[in-house]
Amino acid sequence: MTIPTRHRPIFDELTTDEEKFKAAMAEYDELKETDADGMDFSNKTAMWIAFERDIETQREDALFKDVLAKYFTEPYGKRLSDSMSFGLANYVFDPPDADIGFGLEGHVMYTATRTKLINDQVDQWLGDSATRKCQVLNLGAGADTRVYWMESLKKATAYWEVDTASVMNYKQKILDSLQEKGELPETFCERKAITMDFSKESIAELPSSHGYQSNFPSCWILEGLIMYLKREDQEQLLDNVSKLSEKDSFLILNFSKNVLGGLSCEEMDERLGGQGWKKTESFMFGEEGFDFGRYPKGKPANKVLGFAMYRKD
């Protein structure tokens, strides 16, 4: 397997790991500050993911075609992808003792595979639900625009995008601009855009404040979200997802095993199991079913990042 590489100017003329780490940290220290646009670090990661989705989209053998990702990369996407790549390579994707072979491209490959994994899981669930009313909710949606390019969503009644006001306002301005220029595709189902700070507000408010109906199945996407929350907020989120989920609902949960103080995978399994969920699959990045030709063959799977899928009985 050949890993495509790209130029990262932040590391130009730097020869030692110490120099590169120092440059990456200096950029991170600047990016972690909340700017005048109201974007904090977690908000800015929406552009990071859009930037890397666009990289995959431009490949001849692309795993998906996110035709709108390119519009959501500025001003932080490339800066985050470049500056975070060194630390993530050394501590998550290609640590010195593992010899995986990603170099600095581990997160780019991870973004591609996790997007593909979610697409496939949603496609399958929607196919299973084709004869009944159903909906898809993306919590911490960031710059996700699946409702405009993922055709299987035509089987859903609605696609809910939920994120902070700063992210959703940023996103809506770009969508409005594309609409004005006649460059925005039609949605495959109704799009519902909701602003919510998961550390201060609760999805329990969705029925009363936003018209969410819990009397038919929902598919919940929690991608790059739960690891940013405090333990008590994680617990509240999983409990409320459970309360708002009808039989045959589906949960796609992205987890990280190195978040200190948060719920462990075992604790999440137990908590969800006690509220009627059954785990159907679980993958670590690089395992069969979560590689899609973007992980070096014969190398051990990632020990930190993965997904678990649950179905409500």
PDB file of C-alpha atoms in Angstrom, residues 8 27 101 138 193 209:
ATOM      1  CA  ARG A   8       3.529  20.659   5.200  1.00  0.00           C
ATOM      2  CA  GLU A  27       0.796  26.355  16.140  1.00  0.00           C
ATOM      3  CA  GLY A 101       4.176   3.231   7.954  1.00  0.00           C
ATOM      4  CA  ASN A 138     -25.623  13.696  13.570  1.00  0.00           C
ATOM      5  CA  ALA A 193     -30.053  22.350  11.531  1.00  0.00           C
ATOM      6  CA  SER A 209     -37.928  22.864  21.296  1.00  0.00           C
TER       7      SER A 209
END
